[in-house]
Amino acid sequence: MIDPEAQRAEFTASLRAAAEQRFGAERADAIAKMIDEVAARMAEVAAFPVAADEPPAFYAEPAP
Amino acid sequence: MSLHTLDALDAARAIRDKVLSPVDLVDALLEHITRVDGRVQAWALIDGDGARAAARRAADEATRGVFRGPIHGVPFGAKDIFYSAGLRTEGGSKVMAGFVPDYDATAVARLKAAGAILLGKLHTTEFATTDPAPTRNPWNLACTPGGSSSGSAAAVAARMVPLALGSQTIGSNVRPASYCGLVGLKPTFGRISTRGVMALSYTQDHVGLMARNVEDVALSLSIVAGHDSHDPSSSHAPVPDYLSALTRRLPPRIAVLREFFERATPEVADITMQAVNRLARAGAAVDEAKLPPTFQAVHAAAALITRSDTASIHAERYAQKADLYRPAIRAAIEVGMLIPGELYVRALRIRRQFRREMGPLLNRCDVLLTPTTPAPAPEGMATGDPQFQTPWSLSGLPSITVPCGLTRSGLPLGIQLVSGTFTEASLLSAAAWCEDILGRASAPEL
């Protein structure tokens, strides 16, 4: 089980590195707040116990 | 009664009975817009000449007994992300400056085909995200009308038009409708075609409707709903006569979602509970329900899906015009480009799990009930908190807001009702019953 805070920090670091590589350090600084928010959301999604046989939902499906 | 205060169905009936001319109605609305829109700033573009010409045609047809449809001669407005043939459509963005589509969005085209008259285009936040529109809330000009359908909500509330098209990807239709004392519907995903609507998310974009009462929303949904061969996500589900469904107004079985009340301000929770108690005293069967475990992850899943979709949708424009985007959407696009595919797909799986887990809950009641927003419209430019809409945008379940009272400071609040997929007929019927008990919102003083 990965510690959620460690997971979040890992995502923040990887997003920051990817942003610097793709958009440059100045833009990475400019979007630092958004990176923090999205990293937190990524950690939540990664940690949530989705059922192993649950397929993704795309377009309209029959009523649940 | 001043003509500009007429609601859509009342106006349509008066035109059909030949006691009202569409020309007089359009003129009255344009005059009222001239009086108040300098303060409200709802309109991005007013097509006075086009609307007057359409009104003259509609009046001539009505004189000859020709009515194109149930909304013949009634004006409407469209959020400025809806394509309108020959009219500038800029989505609140410099990126789209001067863009003039050569066709109408399907929702616009269907309203026109039913006889409605497009009065103009309504302000939106940039590409329906968070960089704000200039629009102010008619109930208090210091406050936001909400967003992203800011102009749609403000224009209908300020009696500048009886009906407007909005859209919702997270909370952009139901929330501003509630902030402005309106009825606002976000139907089931796929119920209304999104063709010709500037996209933000492939699987969360919904066309929304706003009016001042449930009947007008039902009428307009009957017109715009239905499959569109140009939109692969639009549903083939049959379209009932939603207006006729309102004739069966029975007290609904309501399941109150307590978690939402705990996340609302004490004043919002209190006023909403007072409304629930009135509904119970009037005969509604009120129970409490608990959300399934996946609810914990819906906000995160919705965020990843929306950011990733937005990045994909804007990738080409961003490559050419990055500097023209405002800060919030530019940051959203850039970070969206970096989200790993594995987590995007996991978010889609969470969405499906949430929909599946909601099934039993929806089967034991007619509607779920929450406060529409955790707080009334905030002061300033920020467009407010969409968290109470996110689960229904993510899952595609239909939701509607109905006014339920005013705060001590005089700002409108609403109850939000949610039901199963493609159950808009019973959702609207329940909403109409609640509206009968709670009353319609009055007009803001401007």
Short mmCIF file of C-alpha atoms in Angstrom, two decimals:
data_model
loop_
_atom_site.label_atom_id
_atom_site.label_comp_id
_atom_site.label_asym_id
_atom_site.label_seq_id
_atom_site.Cartn_x
_atom_site.Cartn_y
_atom_site.Cartn_z
CA MET A 1 0.00 0.00 0.00
CA ILE A 2 1.54 3.29 -1.10
CA ASP A 3 1.28 6.20 1.32
CA PRO A 4 -1.18 8.71 -0.27
CA GLU A 5 0.98 11.72 0.56
CA ALA A 6 4.06 10.05 -0.92
CA GLN A 7 2.05 9.13 -4.00
CA ARG A 8 0.84 12.72 -4.35
CA ALA A 9 4.39 14.07 -4.00
CA GLU A 10 5.59 11.60 -6.60
CA PHE A 11 2.89 12.70 -9.05
CA THR A 12 3.65 16.38 -8.40
CA ALA A 13 7.33 15.79 -9.13
CA SER A 14 6.67 13.82 -12.29
CA LEU A 15 4.16 16.36 -13.61
CA ARG A 16 6.57 19.19 -12.82
CA ALA A 17 9.41 17.45 -14.65
CA ALA A 18 7.19 16.71 -17.64
CA ALA A 19 5.94 20.31 -17.71
CA GLU A 20 9.48 21.68 -17.67
CA GLN A 21 10.50 19.36 -20.48
CA ARG A 22 7.48 20.13 -22.62
CA PHE A 23 6.72 23.79 -21.89
CA GLY A 24 9.87 25.14 -20.21
CA ALA A 25 10.63 26.10 -16.61
CA GLU A 26 8.81 29.43 -16.80
CA ARG A 27 5.52 27.78 -17.81
CA ALA A 28 6.05 25.00 -15.28
CA ASP A 29 6.25 27.70 -12.60
CA ALA A 30 3.16 29.41 -13.97
CA ILE A 31 1.08 26.24 -13.76
CA ALA A 32 2.48 25.00 -10.43
CA LYS A 33 -0.89 25.42 -8.66
CA MET A 34 -2.70 23.42 -11.34
CA ILE A 35 0.01 20.75 -11.16
CA ASP A 36 -0.56 20.46 -7.39
CA GLU A 37 -4.33 20.16 -7.84
CA VAL A 38 -4.12 17.55 -10.59
CA ALA A 39 -1.45 15.55 -8.74
CA ALA A 40 -3.81 15.36 -5.77
CA ARG A 41 -6.61 14.13 -8.03
CA MET A 42 -4.28 11.59 -9.66
CA ALA A 43 -3.38 10.23 -6.23
CA GLU A 44 -7.06 9.88 -5.32
CA VAL A 45 -7.84 8.03 -8.54
CA ALA A 46 -4.79 5.79 -8.22
CA ALA A 47 -5.67 4.86 -4.64
CA PHE A 48 -9.39 4.24 -5.15
CA PRO A 49 -10.28 0.51 -5.17
CA VAL A 50 -12.05 0.25 -8.53
CA ALA A 51 -13.42 -3.24 -9.18
CA ALA A 52 -11.03 -5.38 -11.21
CA ASP A 53 -13.70 -6.31 -13.77
CA GLU A 54 -15.11 -2.78 -14.13
CA PRO A 55 -14.72 -1.62 -17.75
CA PRO A 56 -14.47 2.08 -18.62
CA ALA A 57 -17.61 4.07 -19.41
CA PHE A 58 -17.53 6.14 -22.55
CA TYR A 59 -20.75 7.16 -24.26
CA ALA A 60 -24.38 6.67 -23.31
CA GLU A 61 -25.22 3.31 -21.82
CA PRO A 62 -28.46 1.69 -20.67
CA ALA A 63 -29.92 2.84 -17.40
CA PRO A 64 -28.18 1.39 -14.33
CA MET B 1 -48.02 43.00 -17.71
CA SER B 2 -44.96 44.15 -19.69
CA LEU B 3 -44.31 41.95 -22.70
CA HIS B 4 -40.68 41.32 -21.77
CA THR B 5 -41.79 39.49 -18.61
CA LEU B 6 -43.77 36.85 -20.52
CA ASP B 7 -42.54 33.30 -20.05
CA ALA B 8 -41.99 31.11 -23.12
CA LEU B 9 -45.14 29.00 -23.07
CA ASP B 10 -47.37 31.98 -22.20
CA ALA B 11 -45.87 33.90 -25.11
CA ALA B 12 -46.28 30.94 -27.48
CA ARG B 13 -49.95 30.57 -26.50
CA ALA B 14 -50.60 34.29 -26.92
CA ILE B 15 -49.00 34.24 -30.38
CA ARG B 16 -51.06 31.20 -31.37
CA ASP B 17 -54.22 32.92 -30.08
CA LYS B 18 -53.24 35.96 -32.18
CA VAL B 19 -53.31 38.31 -29.20
CA LEU B 20 -49.54 38.87 -29.35
CA SER B 21 -47.32 39.65 -32.31
CA PRO B 22 -43.78 38.20 -32.35
CA VAL B 23 -42.66 41.62 -33.64
CA ASP B 24 -43.97 43.37 -30.52
CA LEU B 25 -42.42 40.70 -28.29
CA VAL B 26 -38.98 40.98 -29.91
CA ASP B 27 -39.15 44.79 -29.79
CA ALA B 28 -40.09 44.72 -26.10
CA LEU B 29 -37.19 42.41 -25.26
CA LEU B 30 -34.69 44.46 -27.26
CA GLU B 31 -35.86 47.63 -25.52
CA HIS B 32 -35.52 45.96 -22.12
CA ILE B 33 -32.04 44.72 -23.04
CA THR B 34 -31.09 48.31 -23.90
CA ARG B 35 -32.29 49.38 -20.45
CA VAL B 36 -30.59 46.77 -18.30
CA ASP B 37 -27.77 44.96 -20.08
CA GLY B 38 -25.28 47.74 -19.54
CA ARG B 39 -25.32 46.66 -15.89
CA VAL B 40 -25.83 42.91 -16.29
CA GLN B 41 -23.61 42.32 -19.36
CA ALA B 42 -25.28 39.06 -20.33
CA TRP B 43 -25.01 39.40 -24.11
CA ALA B 44 -21.91 38.82 -26.19
CA LEU B 45 -23.83 39.67 -29.37
CA ILE B 46 -27.39 40.87 -29.97
CA ASP B 47 -28.77 40.13 -33.42
CA GLY B 48 -31.46 42.80 -33.42
CA ASP B 49 -31.83 42.97 -37.20
CA GLY B 50 -31.92 39.18 -37.59
CA ALA B 51 -34.40 38.76 -34.74
CA ARG B 52 -36.69 41.49 -36.08
CA ALA B 53 -36.64 39.94 -39.55
CA ALA B 54 -37.44 36.50 -38.10
CA ALA B 55 -40.21 38.04 -36.00
CA ARG B 56 -41.77 39.67 -39.07
CA ARG B 57 -41.74 36.30 -40.84
CA ALA B 58 -43.23 34.59 -37.79
CA ALA B 59 -45.92 37.27 -37.51
CA ASP B 60 -46.81 36.96 -41.17
CA GLU B 61 -47.05 33.17 -40.86
CA ALA B 62 -49.18 33.44 -37.73
CA THR B 63 -51.55 35.80 -39.52
CA ARG B 64 -51.99 33.12 -42.18
CA GLY B 65 -52.48 30.44 -39.52
CA VAL B 66 -49.09 28.87 -40.17
CA PHE B 67 -47.18 27.82 -37.05
CA ARG B 68 -43.81 26.16 -37.43
CA GLY B 69 -43.98 24.47 -34.06
CA PRO B 70 -44.96 24.81 -30.41
CA ILE B 71 -42.64 27.73 -29.76
CA HIS B 72 -43.51 29.77 -32.86
CA GLY B 73 -42.38 33.38 -32.52
CA VAL B 74 -40.77 33.01 -29.08
CA PRO B 75 -37.23 34.43 -28.69
CA PHE B 76 -34.36 32.54 -27.08
CA GLY B 77 -30.66 33.11 -26.41
CA ALA B 78 -27.74 30.73 -26.84
CA LYS B 79 -24.51 30.55 -24.87
CA ASP B 80 -21.70 31.71 -27.11
CA ILE B 81 -20.24 28.23 -27.51
CA PHE B 82 -23.25 27.22 -29.66
CA TYR B 83 -22.62 27.62 -33.37
CA SER B 84 -25.02 30.06 -35.01
CA ALA B 85 -24.90 30.29 -38.80
CA GLY B 86 -23.70 33.71 -39.92
CA LEU B 87 -23.30 35.03 -36.37
CA ARG B 88 -20.00 35.50 -34.59
CA THR B 89 -19.35 32.65 -32.12
CA GLU B 90 -16.26 33.21 -30.00
CA GLY B 91 -16.67 31.07 -26.90
CA GLY B 92 -15.48 33.92 -24.72
CA SER B 93 -11.98 33.53 -26.13
CA LYS B 94 -9.54 35.58 -28.18
CA VAL B 95 -8.54 32.25 -29.72
CA MET B 96 -11.85 32.26 -31.61
CA ALA B 97 -11.99 35.99 -32.35
CA GLY B 98 -14.05 36.69 -35.46
CA PHE B 99 -15.13 33.07 -35.96
CA VAL B 100 -18.43 32.85 -37.85
CA PRO B 101 -19.85 29.33 -38.24
CA ASP B 102 -21.68 28.36 -41.40
CA TYR B 103 -24.21 26.16 -39.64
CA ASP B 104 -26.32 26.15 -36.49
CA ALA B 105 -25.67 23.85 -33.56
CA THR B 106 -28.33 21.13 -33.61
CA ALA B 107 -30.05 22.51 -30.49
CA VAL B 108 -30.21 25.98 -32.06
CA ALA B 109 -31.42 24.54 -35.37
CA ARG B 110 -34.17 22.51 -33.68
CA LEU B 111 -35.46 25.51 -31.73
CA LYS B 112 -35.49 27.60 -34.90
CA ALA B 113 -37.28 24.83 -36.80
CA ALA B 114 -39.95 24.85 -34.08
CA GLY B 115 -40.46 28.55 -34.69
CA ALA B 116 -38.22 30.09 -32.03
CA ILE B 117 -36.22 33.26 -32.78
CA LEU B 118 -32.54 33.54 -31.88
CA LEU B 119 -32.13 36.92 -30.18
CA GLY B 120 -28.36 36.69 -29.78
CA LYS B 121 -25.40 35.04 -28.09
CA LEU B 122 -24.80 34.98 -24.37
CA HIS B 123 -21.54 35.44 -22.52
CA THR B 124 -19.62 32.37 -21.36
CA THR B 125 -16.46 31.86 -19.39
CA GLU B 126 -13.60 31.13 -21.78
CA PHE B 127 -14.46 27.89 -23.60
CA ALA B 128 -16.90 27.10 -20.75
CA THR B 129 -14.12 26.70 -18.16
CA THR B 130 -13.29 29.10 -15.33
CA ASP B 131 -11.78 32.31 -16.73
CA PRO B 132 -14.82 34.49 -16.02
CA ALA B 133 -17.27 36.30 -18.29
CA PRO B 134 -18.05 39.96 -17.53
CA THR B 135 -21.65 39.08 -16.58
CA ARG B 136 -23.18 40.11 -13.23
CA ASN B 137 -25.95 38.50 -11.19
CA PRO B 138 -29.24 40.42 -11.63
CA TRP B 139 -30.12 39.72 -7.98
CA ASN B 140 -26.98 41.51 -6.78
CA LEU B 141 -24.62 43.05 -9.30
CA ALA B 142 -21.67 42.53 -6.95
CA CYS B 143 -22.14 38.76 -7.26
CA THR B 144 -21.36 36.25 -10.00
CA PRO B 145 -24.27 34.72 -11.87
CA GLY B 146 -22.23 31.53 -11.82
CA GLY B 147 -20.59 29.94 -14.81
CA SER B 148 -19.83 28.88 -17.28
CA SER B 149 -23.33 29.63 -18.63
CA SER B 150 -23.15 33.09 -17.04
CA GLY B 151 -24.98 35.10 -19.68
CA SER B 152 -27.69 32.47 -20.16
CA ALA B 153 -28.65 32.56 -16.48
CA ALA B 154 -28.41 36.33 -16.09
CA ALA B 155 -30.38 37.09 -19.25
CA VAL B 156 -33.32 34.82 -18.37
CA ALA B 157 -33.40 36.04 -14.76
CA ALA B 158 -33.30 39.70 -15.85
CA ARG B 159 -36.27 39.11 -18.18
CA MET B 160 -34.17 39.87 -21.26
CA VAL B 161 -35.25 36.57 -22.84
CA PRO B 162 -37.59 33.82 -21.60
CA LEU B 163 -35.43 30.85 -22.54
CA ALA B 164 -31.73 30.11 -23.01
CA LEU B 165 -29.41 27.33 -24.02
CA GLY B 166 -26.51 26.64 -21.67
CA SER B 167 -24.14 23.76 -21.24
CA GLN B 168 -22.69 21.69 -18.41
CA THR B 169 -19.47 19.70 -18.26
CA ILE B 170 -19.01 19.92 -14.48
CA GLY B 171 -21.55 22.36 -12.98
CA SER B 172 -22.10 25.04 -15.61
CA ASN B 173 -25.87 24.99 -16.21
CA VAL B 174 -27.63 23.93 -13.02
CA ARG B 175 -25.43 26.05 -10.73
CA PRO B 176 -25.85 29.41 -12.53
CA ALA B 177 -29.56 28.71 -12.94
CA SER B 178 -29.84 28.31 -9.18
CA TYR B 179 -27.69 31.36 -8.42
CA CYS B 180 -30.10 33.40 -10.55
CA GLY B 181 -33.41 31.95 -9.28
CA LEU B 182 -34.22 29.87 -12.36
CA VAL B 183 -35.17 26.36 -13.34
CA GLY B 184 -32.18 24.71 -15.02
CA LEU B 185 -32.00 21.22 -16.48
CA LYS B 186 -28.98 19.11 -17.32
CA PRO B 187 -30.51 16.12 -19.06
CA THR B 188 -29.09 12.62 -19.40
CA PHE B 189 -25.81 12.43 -21.32
CA GLY B 190 -26.77 11.94 -24.97
CA ARG B 191 -30.33 13.25 -24.59
CA ILE B 192 -29.53 16.44 -26.52
CA SER B 193 -27.06 16.53 -29.39
CA THR B 194 -23.87 18.48 -28.76
CA ARG B 195 -23.14 18.94 -32.45
CA GLY B 196 -21.99 22.49 -33.09
CA VAL B 197 -21.25 23.15 -29.42
CA MET B 198 -17.61 23.97 -28.68
CA ALA B 199 -16.40 20.90 -26.84
CA LEU B 200 -14.69 20.67 -23.47
CA SER B 201 -15.08 16.97 -22.66
CA TYR B 202 -16.10 14.18 -25.03
CA THR B 203 -17.98 12.29 -22.34
CA GLN B 204 -19.18 14.96 -19.94
CA ASP B 205 -20.47 17.76 -22.19
CA HIS B 206 -24.22 18.23 -21.89
CA VAL B 207 -26.50 20.81 -23.49
CA GLY B 208 -28.52 22.48 -20.73
CA LEU B 209 -31.76 24.44 -20.66
CA MET B 210 -32.75 27.43 -18.54
CA ALA B 211 -36.13 29.08 -18.08
CA ARG B 212 -38.21 30.65 -15.33
CA ASN B 213 -40.47 27.65 -14.80
CA VAL B 214 -40.54 23.90 -15.28
CA GLU B 215 -43.13 23.99 -18.08
CA ASP B 216 -40.86 26.09 -20.29
CA VAL B 217 -37.96 23.72 -19.71
CA ALA B 218 -40.18 20.73 -20.55
CA LEU B 219 -41.42 22.42 -23.71
CA SER B 220 -37.90 23.20 -24.91
CA LEU B 221 -36.59 19.74 -24.05
CA SER B 222 -39.32 18.17 -26.18
CA ILE B 223 -38.05 20.27 -29.07
CA VAL B 224 -34.29 19.80 -28.80
CA ALA B 225 -34.00 16.21 -27.50
CA GLY B 226 -33.41 13.21 -29.74
CA HIS B 227 -30.83 11.44 -31.83
CA ASP B 228 -28.65 13.38 -34.23
CA SER B 229 -26.81 11.42 -36.89
CA HIS B 230 -24.01 14.00 -36.72
CA ASP B 231 -23.38 13.31 -33.01
CA PRO B 232 -22.31 9.73 -32.24
CA SER B 233 -22.89 10.27 -28.52
CA SER B 234 -26.51 11.30 -28.97
CA SER B 235 -29.03 8.68 -27.90
CA HIS B 236 -31.64 6.84 -29.93
CA ALA B 237 -33.91 6.69 -26.87
CA PRO B 238 -37.45 7.81 -27.80
CA VAL B 239 -38.40 11.39 -26.94
CA PRO B 240 -41.63 11.60 -24.95
CA ASP B 241 -43.83 14.69 -24.89
CA TYR B 242 -42.29 16.17 -21.76
CA LEU B 243 -44.92 18.89 -21.49
CA SER B 244 -47.75 16.35 -21.42
CA ALA B 245 -45.87 14.47 -18.70
CA LEU B 246 -46.42 17.47 -16.42
CA THR B 247 -50.16 16.87 -16.36
CA ARG B 248 -49.50 13.89 -14.04
CA ARG B 249 -48.21 15.80 -11.02
CA LEU B 250 -48.20 13.43 -8.10
CA PRO B 251 -46.26 13.81 -4.85
CA PRO B 252 -42.90 12.14 -5.56
CA ARG B 253 -40.89 9.73 -3.44
CA ILE B 254 -37.88 11.84 -2.45
CA ALA B 255 -34.60 10.49 -1.09
CA VAL B 256 -32.62 13.23 0.66
CA LEU B 257 -28.83 12.97 0.34
CA ARG B 258 -27.65 14.05 3.78
CA GLU B 259 -23.96 14.29 2.79
CA PHE B 260 -24.69 17.31 0.63
CA PHE B 261 -26.42 19.15 3.47
CA GLU B 262 -23.35 18.59 5.64
CA ARG B 263 -21.18 20.22 2.96
CA ALA B 264 -23.47 23.28 2.63
CA THR B 265 -23.40 26.46 4.70
CA PRO B 266 -25.74 26.35 7.71
CA GLU B 267 -28.07 28.88 6.06
CA VAL B 268 -28.29 26.86 2.82
CA ALA B 269 -28.84 23.62 4.72
CA ASP B 270 -31.53 25.25 6.86
CA ILE B 271 -33.46 26.85 3.98
CA THR B 272 -33.25 23.65 1.93
CA MET B 273 -34.52 21.55 4.86
CA GLN B 274 -37.40 23.98 5.32
CA ALA B 275 -38.27 23.36 1.66
CA VAL B 276 -38.04 19.59 2.16
CA ASN B 277 -40.38 19.85 5.15
CA ARG B 278 -42.90 21.82 3.08
CA LEU B 279 -42.76 19.13 0.38
CA ALA B 280 -43.29 16.42 3.00
CA ARG B 281 -46.26 18.25 4.52
CA ALA B 282 -47.76 18.54 1.02
CA GLY B 283 -47.63 14.78 0.56
CA ALA B 284 -44.18 13.84 -0.75
CA ALA B 285 -42.78 10.62 0.73
CA VAL B 286 -39.44 11.80 2.09
CA ASP B 287 -36.69 9.43 3.12
CA GLU B 288 -32.93 9.68 3.54
CA ALA B 289 -30.36 7.91 1.39
CA LYS B 290 -26.64 7.36 1.57
CA LEU B 291 -24.34 7.66 -1.41
CA PRO B 292 -22.32 4.62 -2.50
CA PRO B 293 -18.60 4.36 -1.63
CA THR B 294 -17.47 5.42 -5.11
CA PHE B 295 -18.85 8.89 -4.42
CA GLN B 296 -15.53 9.58 -2.65
CA ALA B 297 -13.70 9.36 -5.96
CA VAL B 298 -16.09 11.12 -8.33
CA HIS B 299 -14.55 14.59 -8.07
CA ALA B 300 -11.07 13.25 -8.77
CA ALA B 301 -12.29 11.11 -11.65
CA ALA B 302 -14.23 14.01 -13.17
CA ALA B 303 -11.19 16.28 -12.91
CA LEU B 304 -8.88 13.86 -14.71
CA ILE B 305 -11.38 13.07 -17.45
CA THR B 306 -12.19 16.73 -18.09
CA ARG B 307 -8.56 17.88 -18.05
CA SER B 308 -7.47 15.08 -20.40
CA ASP B 309 -10.38 15.64 -22.79
CA THR B 310 -9.83 19.41 -22.81
CA ALA B 311 -6.16 18.92 -23.64
CA SER B 312 -7.04 16.63 -26.51
CA ILE B 313 -9.76 18.93 -27.85
CA HIS B 314 -7.56 22.02 -27.74
CA ALA B 315 -4.22 20.47 -28.77
CA GLU B 316 -4.14 21.86 -32.30
CA ARG B 317 -5.38 25.34 -31.41
CA TYR B 318 -2.99 25.45 -28.46
CA ALA B 319 -0.07 24.60 -30.72
CA GLN B 320 -0.87 27.66 -32.82
CA LYS B 321 -2.29 30.16 -30.33
CA ALA B 322 -1.14 29.27 -26.80
CA ASP B 323 -0.55 32.91 -25.88
CA LEU B 324 -4.15 33.86 -26.68
CA TYR B 325 -5.61 31.57 -24.00
CA ARG B 326 -6.38 33.10 -20.61
CA PRO B 327 -4.47 31.72 -17.60
CA ALA B 328 -6.85 29.13 -16.14
CA ILE B 329 -7.75 27.32 -19.34
CA ARG B 330 -4.17 27.47 -20.60
CA ALA B 331 -2.95 25.83 -17.41
CA ALA B 332 -5.74 23.24 -17.62
CA ILE B 333 -4.78 22.34 -21.19
CA GLU B 334 -1.08 22.09 -20.38
CA VAL B 335 -1.51 19.91 -17.29
CA GLY B 336 -4.15 17.87 -19.10
CA MET B 337 -1.53 16.97 -21.70
CA LEU B 338 0.57 15.37 -18.97
CA ILE B 339 -1.99 13.08 -17.28
CA PRO B 340 -0.99 9.43 -17.79
CA GLY B 341 -3.35 7.38 -19.93
CA GLU B 342 -3.56 4.65 -17.31
CA LEU B 343 -5.08 7.08 -14.80
CA TYR B 344 -7.46 8.49 -17.41
CA VAL B 345 -8.84 5.02 -18.09
CA ARG B 346 -9.00 4.29 -14.37
CA ALA B 347 -11.10 7.44 -13.96
CA LEU B 348 -13.46 6.18 -16.68
CA ARG B 349 -13.75 2.89 -14.78
CA ILE B 350 -14.55 4.75 -11.56
CA ARG B 351 -17.27 6.58 -13.43
CA ARG B 352 -18.87 3.34 -14.53
CA GLN B 353 -18.62 1.87 -11.06
CA PHE B 354 -20.35 4.97 -9.65
CA ARG B 355 -23.16 4.70 -12.20
CA ARG B 356 -23.62 1.03 -11.38
CA GLU B 357 -23.67 1.64 -7.63
CA MET B 358 -26.22 4.44 -8.04
CA GLY B 359 -28.73 2.01 -9.59
CA PRO B 360 -30.26 0.59 -6.41
CA LEU B 361 -30.48 4.04 -4.87
CA LEU B 362 -32.34 5.45 -7.86
CA ASN B 363 -34.69 2.47 -7.98
CA ARG B 364 -36.08 3.08 -4.50
CA CYS B 365 -37.22 6.66 -5.12
CA ASP B 366 -38.44 8.99 -7.86
CA VAL B 367 -35.81 11.62 -7.22
CA LEU B 368 -32.77 12.27 -5.08
CA LEU B 369 -32.70 15.71 -3.45
CA THR B 370 -29.80 17.97 -2.49
CA PRO B 371 -29.27 21.68 -2.07
CA THR B 372 -28.31 22.86 -5.55
CA THR B 373 -25.23 24.69 -4.31
CA PRO B 374 -23.25 24.64 -1.07
CA ALA B 375 -23.58 28.44 -0.79
CA PRO B 376 -25.37 31.27 -2.61
CA ALA B 377 -23.68 33.16 -5.45
CA PRO B 378 -20.40 34.58 -4.16
CA GLU B 379 -19.33 38.18 -4.61
CA GLY B 380 -16.66 38.94 -7.18
CA MET B 381 -15.78 37.36 -10.49
CA ALA B 382 -15.07 33.72 -9.53
CA THR B 383 -18.03 31.63 -10.66
CA GLY B 384 -18.68 29.57 -7.52
CA ASP B 385 -18.42 25.99 -6.38
CA PRO B 386 -19.68 23.26 -8.76
CA GLN B 387 -19.15 20.29 -6.42
CA PHE B 388 -22.88 19.49 -6.04
CA GLN B 389 -23.23 19.05 -9.82
CA THR B 390 -20.03 17.06 -10.45
CA PRO B 391 -21.41 13.56 -9.65
CA TRP B 392 -24.31 13.97 -12.10
CA SER B 393 -22.16 15.42 -14.88
CA LEU B 394 -19.70 12.59 -14.43
CA SER B 395 -22.34 9.87 -14.36
CA GLY B 396 -24.57 11.44 -17.01
CA LEU B 397 -27.62 11.26 -14.74
CA PRO B 398 -30.21 14.00 -15.30
CA SER B 399 -30.54 16.77 -12.73
CA ILE B 400 -32.67 19.88 -12.38
CA THR B 401 -32.75 22.86 -10.05
CA VAL B 402 -35.96 24.46 -8.83
CA PRO B 403 -35.95 27.68 -6.76
CA CYS B 404 -36.67 27.14 -3.06
CA GLY B 405 -36.18 30.51 -1.37
CA LEU B 406 -33.89 33.45 -0.71
CA THR B 407 -31.05 33.92 1.72
CA ARG B 408 -31.14 36.68 4.33
CA SER B 409 -29.13 38.78 1.88
CA GLY B 410 -31.73 38.22 -0.84
CA LEU B 411 -29.91 35.72 -3.07
CA PRO B 412 -31.80 32.77 -4.60
CA LEU B 413 -31.29 29.16 -3.59
CA GLY B 414 -32.56 25.97 -5.19
CA ILE B 415 -33.23 22.31 -4.59
CA GLN B 416 -31.49 19.94 -6.98
CA LEU B 417 -33.39 16.82 -8.06
CA VAL B 418 -31.65 13.85 -9.70
CA SER B 419 -33.12 10.74 -11.33
CA GLY B 420 -32.18 7.75 -13.48
CA THR B 421 -30.96 7.90 -17.05
CA PHE B 422 -33.58 8.98 -19.59
CA THR B 423 -36.22 9.53 -16.89
CA GLU B 424 -36.59 13.23 -17.67
CA ALA B 425 -40.38 12.90 -17.93
CA SER B 426 -40.74 11.81 -14.31
CA LEU B 427 -37.95 14.17 -13.20
CA LEU B 428 -39.75 17.14 -14.76
CA SER B 429 -43.06 15.99 -13.32
CA ALA B 430 -41.53 15.82 -9.83
CA ALA B 431 -39.89 19.22 -10.37
CA ALA B 432 -43.21 20.74 -11.44
CA TRP B 433 -44.92 19.31 -8.36
CA CYS B 434 -42.18 20.79 -6.14
CA GLU B 435 -42.49 24.12 -7.97
CA ASP B 436 -46.23 24.15 -7.27
CA ILE B 437 -45.51 23.74 -3.55
CA LEU B 438 -42.48 26.02 -3.25
CA GLY B 439 -43.60 28.72 -5.69
CA ARG B 440 -41.70 30.37 -8.50
CA ALA B 441 -38.93 32.87 -7.87
CA SER B 442 -39.93 36.49 -8.23
CA ALA B 443 -38.13 38.85 -10.59
CA PRO B 444 -34.94 40.53 -9.35
CA GLU B 445 -35.15 44.30 -9.03
CA LEU B 446 -32.87 46.02 -11.46
#
